[in-house]
Coordinates of C-alpha atoms in Angstrom, one line a residue:
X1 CA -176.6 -110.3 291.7
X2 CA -176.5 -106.7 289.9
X3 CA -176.8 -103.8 291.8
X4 CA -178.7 -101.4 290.5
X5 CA -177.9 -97.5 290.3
X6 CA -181.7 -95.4 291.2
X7 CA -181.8 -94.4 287.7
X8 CA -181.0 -97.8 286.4
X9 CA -184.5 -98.5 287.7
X10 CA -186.5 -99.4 284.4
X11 CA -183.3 -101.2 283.0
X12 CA -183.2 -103.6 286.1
X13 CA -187.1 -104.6 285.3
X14 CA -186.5 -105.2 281.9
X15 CA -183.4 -107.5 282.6
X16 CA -185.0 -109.0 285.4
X17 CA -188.1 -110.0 282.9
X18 CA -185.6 -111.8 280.7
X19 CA -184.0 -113.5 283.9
X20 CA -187.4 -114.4 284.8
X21 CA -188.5 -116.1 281.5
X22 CA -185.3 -118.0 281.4
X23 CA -185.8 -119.3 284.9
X24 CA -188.9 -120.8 284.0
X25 CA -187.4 -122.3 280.8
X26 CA -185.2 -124.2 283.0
X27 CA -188.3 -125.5 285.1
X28 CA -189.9 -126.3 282.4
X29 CA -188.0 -127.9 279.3
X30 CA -190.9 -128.0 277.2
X31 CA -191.4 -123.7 277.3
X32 CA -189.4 -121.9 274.4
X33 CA -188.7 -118.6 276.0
X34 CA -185.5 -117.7 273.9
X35 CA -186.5 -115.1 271.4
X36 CA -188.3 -113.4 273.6
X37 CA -185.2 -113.3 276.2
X38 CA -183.6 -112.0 273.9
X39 CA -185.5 -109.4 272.6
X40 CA -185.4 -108.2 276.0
X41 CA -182.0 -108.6 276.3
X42 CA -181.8 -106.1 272.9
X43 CA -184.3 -103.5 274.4
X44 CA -181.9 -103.4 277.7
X45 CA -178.7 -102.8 275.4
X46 CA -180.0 -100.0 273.9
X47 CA -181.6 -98.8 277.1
X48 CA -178.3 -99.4 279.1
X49 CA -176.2 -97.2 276.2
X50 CA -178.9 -94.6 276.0
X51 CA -178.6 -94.0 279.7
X52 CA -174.6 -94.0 280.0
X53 CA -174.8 -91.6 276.6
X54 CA -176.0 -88.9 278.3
X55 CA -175.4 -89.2 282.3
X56 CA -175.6 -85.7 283.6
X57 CA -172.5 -85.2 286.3
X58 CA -174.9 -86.4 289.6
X59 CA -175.3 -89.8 288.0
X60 CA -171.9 -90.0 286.7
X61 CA -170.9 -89.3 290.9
X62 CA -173.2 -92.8 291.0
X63 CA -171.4 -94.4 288.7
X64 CA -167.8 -93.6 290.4
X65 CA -169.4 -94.8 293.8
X66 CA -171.0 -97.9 292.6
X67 CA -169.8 -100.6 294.8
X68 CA -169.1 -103.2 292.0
X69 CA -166.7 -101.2 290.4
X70 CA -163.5 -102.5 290.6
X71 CA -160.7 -101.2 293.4
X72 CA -157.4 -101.1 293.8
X73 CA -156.3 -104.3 295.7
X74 CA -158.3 -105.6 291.8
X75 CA -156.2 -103.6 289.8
X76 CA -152.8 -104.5 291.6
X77 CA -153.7 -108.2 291.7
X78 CA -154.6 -108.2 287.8
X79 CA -152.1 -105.8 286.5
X80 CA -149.1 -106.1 288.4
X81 CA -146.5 -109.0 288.7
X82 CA -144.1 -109.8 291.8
X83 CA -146.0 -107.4 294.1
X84 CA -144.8 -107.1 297.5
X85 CA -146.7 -104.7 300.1
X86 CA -144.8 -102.4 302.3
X87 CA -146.6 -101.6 305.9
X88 CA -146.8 -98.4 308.4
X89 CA -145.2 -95.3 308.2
X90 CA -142.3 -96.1 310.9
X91 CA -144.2 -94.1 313.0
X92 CA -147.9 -95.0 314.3
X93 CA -149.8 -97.8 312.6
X94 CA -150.4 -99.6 309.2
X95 CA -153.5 -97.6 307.8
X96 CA -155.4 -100.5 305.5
X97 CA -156.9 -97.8 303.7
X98 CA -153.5 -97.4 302.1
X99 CA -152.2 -99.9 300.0
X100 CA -148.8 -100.3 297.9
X101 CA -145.8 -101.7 297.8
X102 CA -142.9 -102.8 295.1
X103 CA -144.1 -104.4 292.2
X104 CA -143.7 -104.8 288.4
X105 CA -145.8 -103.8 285.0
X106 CA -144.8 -105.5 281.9
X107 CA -141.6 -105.4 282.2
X108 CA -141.0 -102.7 284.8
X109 CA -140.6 -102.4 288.3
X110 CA -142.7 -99.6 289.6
X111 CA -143.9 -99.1 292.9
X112 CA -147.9 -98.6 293.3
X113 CA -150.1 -96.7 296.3
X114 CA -153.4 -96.4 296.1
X115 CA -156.7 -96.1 298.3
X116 CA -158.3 -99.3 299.0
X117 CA -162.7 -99.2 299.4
X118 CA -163.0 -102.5 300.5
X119 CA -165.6 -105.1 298.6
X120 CA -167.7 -106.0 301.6
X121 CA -168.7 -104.6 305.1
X122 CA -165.9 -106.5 306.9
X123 CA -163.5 -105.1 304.5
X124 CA -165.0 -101.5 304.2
X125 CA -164.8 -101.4 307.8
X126 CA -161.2 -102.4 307.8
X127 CA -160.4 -100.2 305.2
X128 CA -162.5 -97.4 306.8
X129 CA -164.3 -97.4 303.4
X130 CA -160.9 -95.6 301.7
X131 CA -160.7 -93.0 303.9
X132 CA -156.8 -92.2 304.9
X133 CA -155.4 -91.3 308.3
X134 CA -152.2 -89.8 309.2
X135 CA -150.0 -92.8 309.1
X136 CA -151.4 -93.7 305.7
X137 CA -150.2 -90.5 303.9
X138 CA -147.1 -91.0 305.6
X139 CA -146.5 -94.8 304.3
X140 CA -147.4 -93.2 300.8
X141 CA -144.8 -90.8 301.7
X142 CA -142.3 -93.3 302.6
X143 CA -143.0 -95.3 299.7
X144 CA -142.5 -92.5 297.4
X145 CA -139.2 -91.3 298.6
X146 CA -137.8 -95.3 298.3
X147 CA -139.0 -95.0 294.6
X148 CA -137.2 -91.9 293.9
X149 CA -134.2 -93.9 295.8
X150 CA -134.2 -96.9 293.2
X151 CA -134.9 -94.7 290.4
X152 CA -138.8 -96.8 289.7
X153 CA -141.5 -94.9 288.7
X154 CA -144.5 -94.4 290.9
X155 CA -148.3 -95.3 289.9
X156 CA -151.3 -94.5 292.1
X157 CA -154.5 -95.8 292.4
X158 CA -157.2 -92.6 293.7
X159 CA -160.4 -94.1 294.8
X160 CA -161.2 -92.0 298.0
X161 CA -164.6 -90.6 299.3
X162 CA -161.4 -87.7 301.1
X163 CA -159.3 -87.9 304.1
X164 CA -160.8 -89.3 307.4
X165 CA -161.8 -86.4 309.3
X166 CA -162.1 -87.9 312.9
X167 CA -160.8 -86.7 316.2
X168 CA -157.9 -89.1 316.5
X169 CA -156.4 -88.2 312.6
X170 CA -156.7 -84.6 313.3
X171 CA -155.0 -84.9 316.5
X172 CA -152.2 -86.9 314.8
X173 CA -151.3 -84.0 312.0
X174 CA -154.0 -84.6 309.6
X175 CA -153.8 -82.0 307.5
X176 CA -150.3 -81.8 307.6
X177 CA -149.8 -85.6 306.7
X178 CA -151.8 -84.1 303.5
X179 CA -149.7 -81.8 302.5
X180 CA -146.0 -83.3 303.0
X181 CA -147.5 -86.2 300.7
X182 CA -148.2 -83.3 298.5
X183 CA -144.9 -81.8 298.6
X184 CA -143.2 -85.0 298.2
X185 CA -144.8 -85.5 294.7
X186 CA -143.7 -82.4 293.2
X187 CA -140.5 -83.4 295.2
X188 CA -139.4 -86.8 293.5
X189 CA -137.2 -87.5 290.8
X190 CA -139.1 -90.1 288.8
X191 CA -142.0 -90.4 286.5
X192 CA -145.4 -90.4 288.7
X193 CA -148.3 -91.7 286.9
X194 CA -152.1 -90.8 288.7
X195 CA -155.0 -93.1 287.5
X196 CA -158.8 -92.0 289.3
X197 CA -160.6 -95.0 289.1
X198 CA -163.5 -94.1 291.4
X199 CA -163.7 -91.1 293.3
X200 CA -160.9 -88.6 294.1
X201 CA -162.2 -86.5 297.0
X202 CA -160.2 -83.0 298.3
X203 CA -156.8 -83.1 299.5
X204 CA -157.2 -86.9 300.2
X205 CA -157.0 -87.7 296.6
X206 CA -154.5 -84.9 295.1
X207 CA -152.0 -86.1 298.2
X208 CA -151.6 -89.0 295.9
X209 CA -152.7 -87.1 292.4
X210 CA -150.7 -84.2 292.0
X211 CA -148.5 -86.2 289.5
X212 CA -147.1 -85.8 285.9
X213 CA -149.9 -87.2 284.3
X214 CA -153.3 -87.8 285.6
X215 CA -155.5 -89.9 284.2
X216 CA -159.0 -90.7 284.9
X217 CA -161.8 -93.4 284.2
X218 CA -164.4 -92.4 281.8
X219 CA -167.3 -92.1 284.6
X220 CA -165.0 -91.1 287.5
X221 CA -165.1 -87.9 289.3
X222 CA -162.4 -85.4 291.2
X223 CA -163.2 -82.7 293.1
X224 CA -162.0 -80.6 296.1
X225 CA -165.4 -81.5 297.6
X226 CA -168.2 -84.1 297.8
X227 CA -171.2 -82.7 295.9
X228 CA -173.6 -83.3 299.2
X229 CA -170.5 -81.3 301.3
X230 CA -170.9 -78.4 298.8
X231 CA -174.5 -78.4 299.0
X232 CA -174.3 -78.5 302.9
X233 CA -172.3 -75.5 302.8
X234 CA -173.9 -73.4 299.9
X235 CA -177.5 -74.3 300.4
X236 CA -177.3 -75.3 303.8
X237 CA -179.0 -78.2 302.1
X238 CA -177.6 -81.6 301.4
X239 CA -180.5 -82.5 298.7
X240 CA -179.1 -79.7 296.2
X241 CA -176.6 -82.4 296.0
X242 CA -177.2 -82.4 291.9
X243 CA -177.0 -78.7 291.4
X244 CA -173.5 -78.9 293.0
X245 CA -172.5 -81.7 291.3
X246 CA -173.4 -79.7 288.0
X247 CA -171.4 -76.6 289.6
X248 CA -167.8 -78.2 290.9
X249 CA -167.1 -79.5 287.2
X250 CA -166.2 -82.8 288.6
X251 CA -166.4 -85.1 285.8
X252 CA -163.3 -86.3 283.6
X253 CA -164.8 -84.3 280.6
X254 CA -164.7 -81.4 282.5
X255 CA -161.3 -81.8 283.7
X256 CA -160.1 -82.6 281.0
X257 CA -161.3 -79.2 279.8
X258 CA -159.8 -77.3 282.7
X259 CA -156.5 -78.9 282.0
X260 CA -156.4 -81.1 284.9
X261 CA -156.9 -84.5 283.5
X262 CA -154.3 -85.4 280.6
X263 CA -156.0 -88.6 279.5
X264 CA -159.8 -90.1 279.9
X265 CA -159.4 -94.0 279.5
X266 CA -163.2 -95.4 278.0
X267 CA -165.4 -97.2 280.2
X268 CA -167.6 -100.6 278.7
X269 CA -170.9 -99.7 278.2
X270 CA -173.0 -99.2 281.4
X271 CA -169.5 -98.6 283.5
X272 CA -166.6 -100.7 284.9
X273 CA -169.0 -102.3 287.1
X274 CA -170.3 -104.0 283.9
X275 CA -167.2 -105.3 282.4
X276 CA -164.3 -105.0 285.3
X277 CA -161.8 -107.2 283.4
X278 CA -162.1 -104.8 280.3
X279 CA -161.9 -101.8 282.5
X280 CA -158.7 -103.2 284.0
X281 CA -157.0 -104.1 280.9
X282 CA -157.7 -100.7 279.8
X283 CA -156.1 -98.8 282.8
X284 CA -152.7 -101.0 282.2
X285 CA -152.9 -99.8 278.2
X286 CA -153.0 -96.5 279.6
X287 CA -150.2 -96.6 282.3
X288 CA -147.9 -98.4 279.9
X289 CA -148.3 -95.7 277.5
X290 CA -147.7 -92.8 280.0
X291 CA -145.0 -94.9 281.4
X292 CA -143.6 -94.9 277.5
X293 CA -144.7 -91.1 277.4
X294 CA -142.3 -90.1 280.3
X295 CA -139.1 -92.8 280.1
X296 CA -136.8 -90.8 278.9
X297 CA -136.6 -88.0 280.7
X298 CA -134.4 -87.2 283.6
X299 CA -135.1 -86.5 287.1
X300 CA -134.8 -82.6 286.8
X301 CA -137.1 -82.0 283.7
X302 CA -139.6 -84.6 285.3
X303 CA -139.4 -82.5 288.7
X304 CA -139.4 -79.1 286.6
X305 CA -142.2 -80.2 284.2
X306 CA -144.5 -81.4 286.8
X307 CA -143.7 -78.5 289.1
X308 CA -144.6 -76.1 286.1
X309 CA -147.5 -78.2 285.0
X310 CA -149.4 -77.3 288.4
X311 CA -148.1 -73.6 289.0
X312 CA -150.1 -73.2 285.3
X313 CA -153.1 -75.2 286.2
X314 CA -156.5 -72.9 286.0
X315 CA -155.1 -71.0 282.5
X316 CA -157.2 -73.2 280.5
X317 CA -160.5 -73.4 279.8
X318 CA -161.3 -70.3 282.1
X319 CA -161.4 -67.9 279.1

């Protein structure tokens, strides 16, 4: 069953009309419903790509969100060969929000973190719906620092609402968790390759993002805050959720703009809830090529480029 976006509204009648005609085809074998199932099937097209044309940066927040899309468990399963998940930070707990492990793309071995959602309310719950603690940032940690060991590149997955903000993961270092997962990207000696392919929310996302090329699905967003956040704190009203949306410049067009996002990877038409296995296919394209991008060079340029590359960030597109 599709689940429909609130502005996807008069596209879900129209598709449900042609659903409808067919079902009674099928009741009936003597009803010939065809051409005008698939006339309506023509009139959603165009109504589908008229809508994802122009989707202003609230609606393109929907799209990131939409629970269909796919996650990263769906990328790693589809994408990446021999993978073998690494658990806990030697510390506290396994946080299932945090996945990754050793694994290989094409014909590399890599190791890949990301933020898990979860696909269901059993799962969301497990995962607290992508939302890091402590220990995860510090198995993302740990995972990074045996990739710059071994000398394999490191790819992550962003797809996080932000950091969990309860009691128990800020009295377990929350913020600091943050930043040493931070510092340990600008710190490591091997290509690191950032793909949003949801949302990426505050310091919970550029923990993982602050990398030497980020790239970002066509209808994600990044932002150092949720639009409804912003519009709590500006407005003191969380319905001005669209005017902020409008204001943080969250989208990957605008990013890319700002200098922030290196490379915008298409979305099917309608989003990579319509098409996941297109969408997929198109995010291993684009890490292969980065991974291409970024081969050759060695562990000090990589760590002075990508150092450089963030104490520049805000020059461009400002003027």
């Amino acid at each position: 069953m599709t689940n429909y976006l609130e502005f996807e509204k008069p596209l879900a009648e129209i598709e449900g009309k042609a659903e409808e005609l067919r079902a009674l085809a099928r009741q009936n074998a003597e009803m010939d419903v065809e051409k005008e199932a698939k006339a309506l099937d023509k009139k959603a097209q165009d109504l589908l790509t008229d809508l994802y044309q122009s989707l202003t940066p609230w609606r393109k927040c929907q799209v990131a969100r939409h629970p269909d899309r796919p996650h990263c468990k769906d990328y790693i399963e589809a994408l990446f060969d021999e993978y073998t998940p690494l658990a806990g930070d030697r510390n506290f707990a396994d946080d299932h929000a945090v996945m990754g492990g050793l694994a290989r793309i094409g014909d590399r071995a890599v190791v890949v973190i990301g933020h898990e959602k979860g696909h269901d309310t059993k799962t969301r719950i497990e995962r607290n719906f992508g939302m890091a603690r402590p220990e995860g940032y510090r198995k993302a940690i740990r995972l990074m620092d045996l990739a710059s060991r071994f000398g394999l590149p490191v790819i992550t997955l962003v797809d996080t609402p932000g950091a969990y903000p309860g009691k128990g993961a800020e009295e377990r270092g929350q913020s600091e968790a943050i930043a040493r997962a931070t510092q340990k990207c600008l710190e490591i000696g091997v290509p690191l390759i950032s793909v949003i392919i949801g949302e990426g929310g505050s310091g919970g996302a550029v923990a993982f993002a602050t990398a030497d090329r980020v790239a970002m699905l066509e209808h994600s967003i990044y932002s150092v805050i949720s639009p409804e956040g912003c519009a709590s704190i500006l407005w003191k009203d969380a319905e001005k959720m669209r005017e902020a949306a409008e204001a943080l410049r969250l989208t990957a067009q605008d990013l890319s703009d700002l200098g922030v996002c290196d490379l915008i990877v298409k979305e099917p038409v309608g989003g990579a809830q319509r098409s996941r296995t297109e969408t997929i296919n198109a995010v291993g394209k684009a890490i292969e090529g980065l991974l291409d991008e970024l081969g050759d060079k060695d562990a000090q340029d990589l760590v002075t480029s990508r150092r450089k590359k963030y104490i520049d960030l805000g020059s461009k597109g400002l003027s």
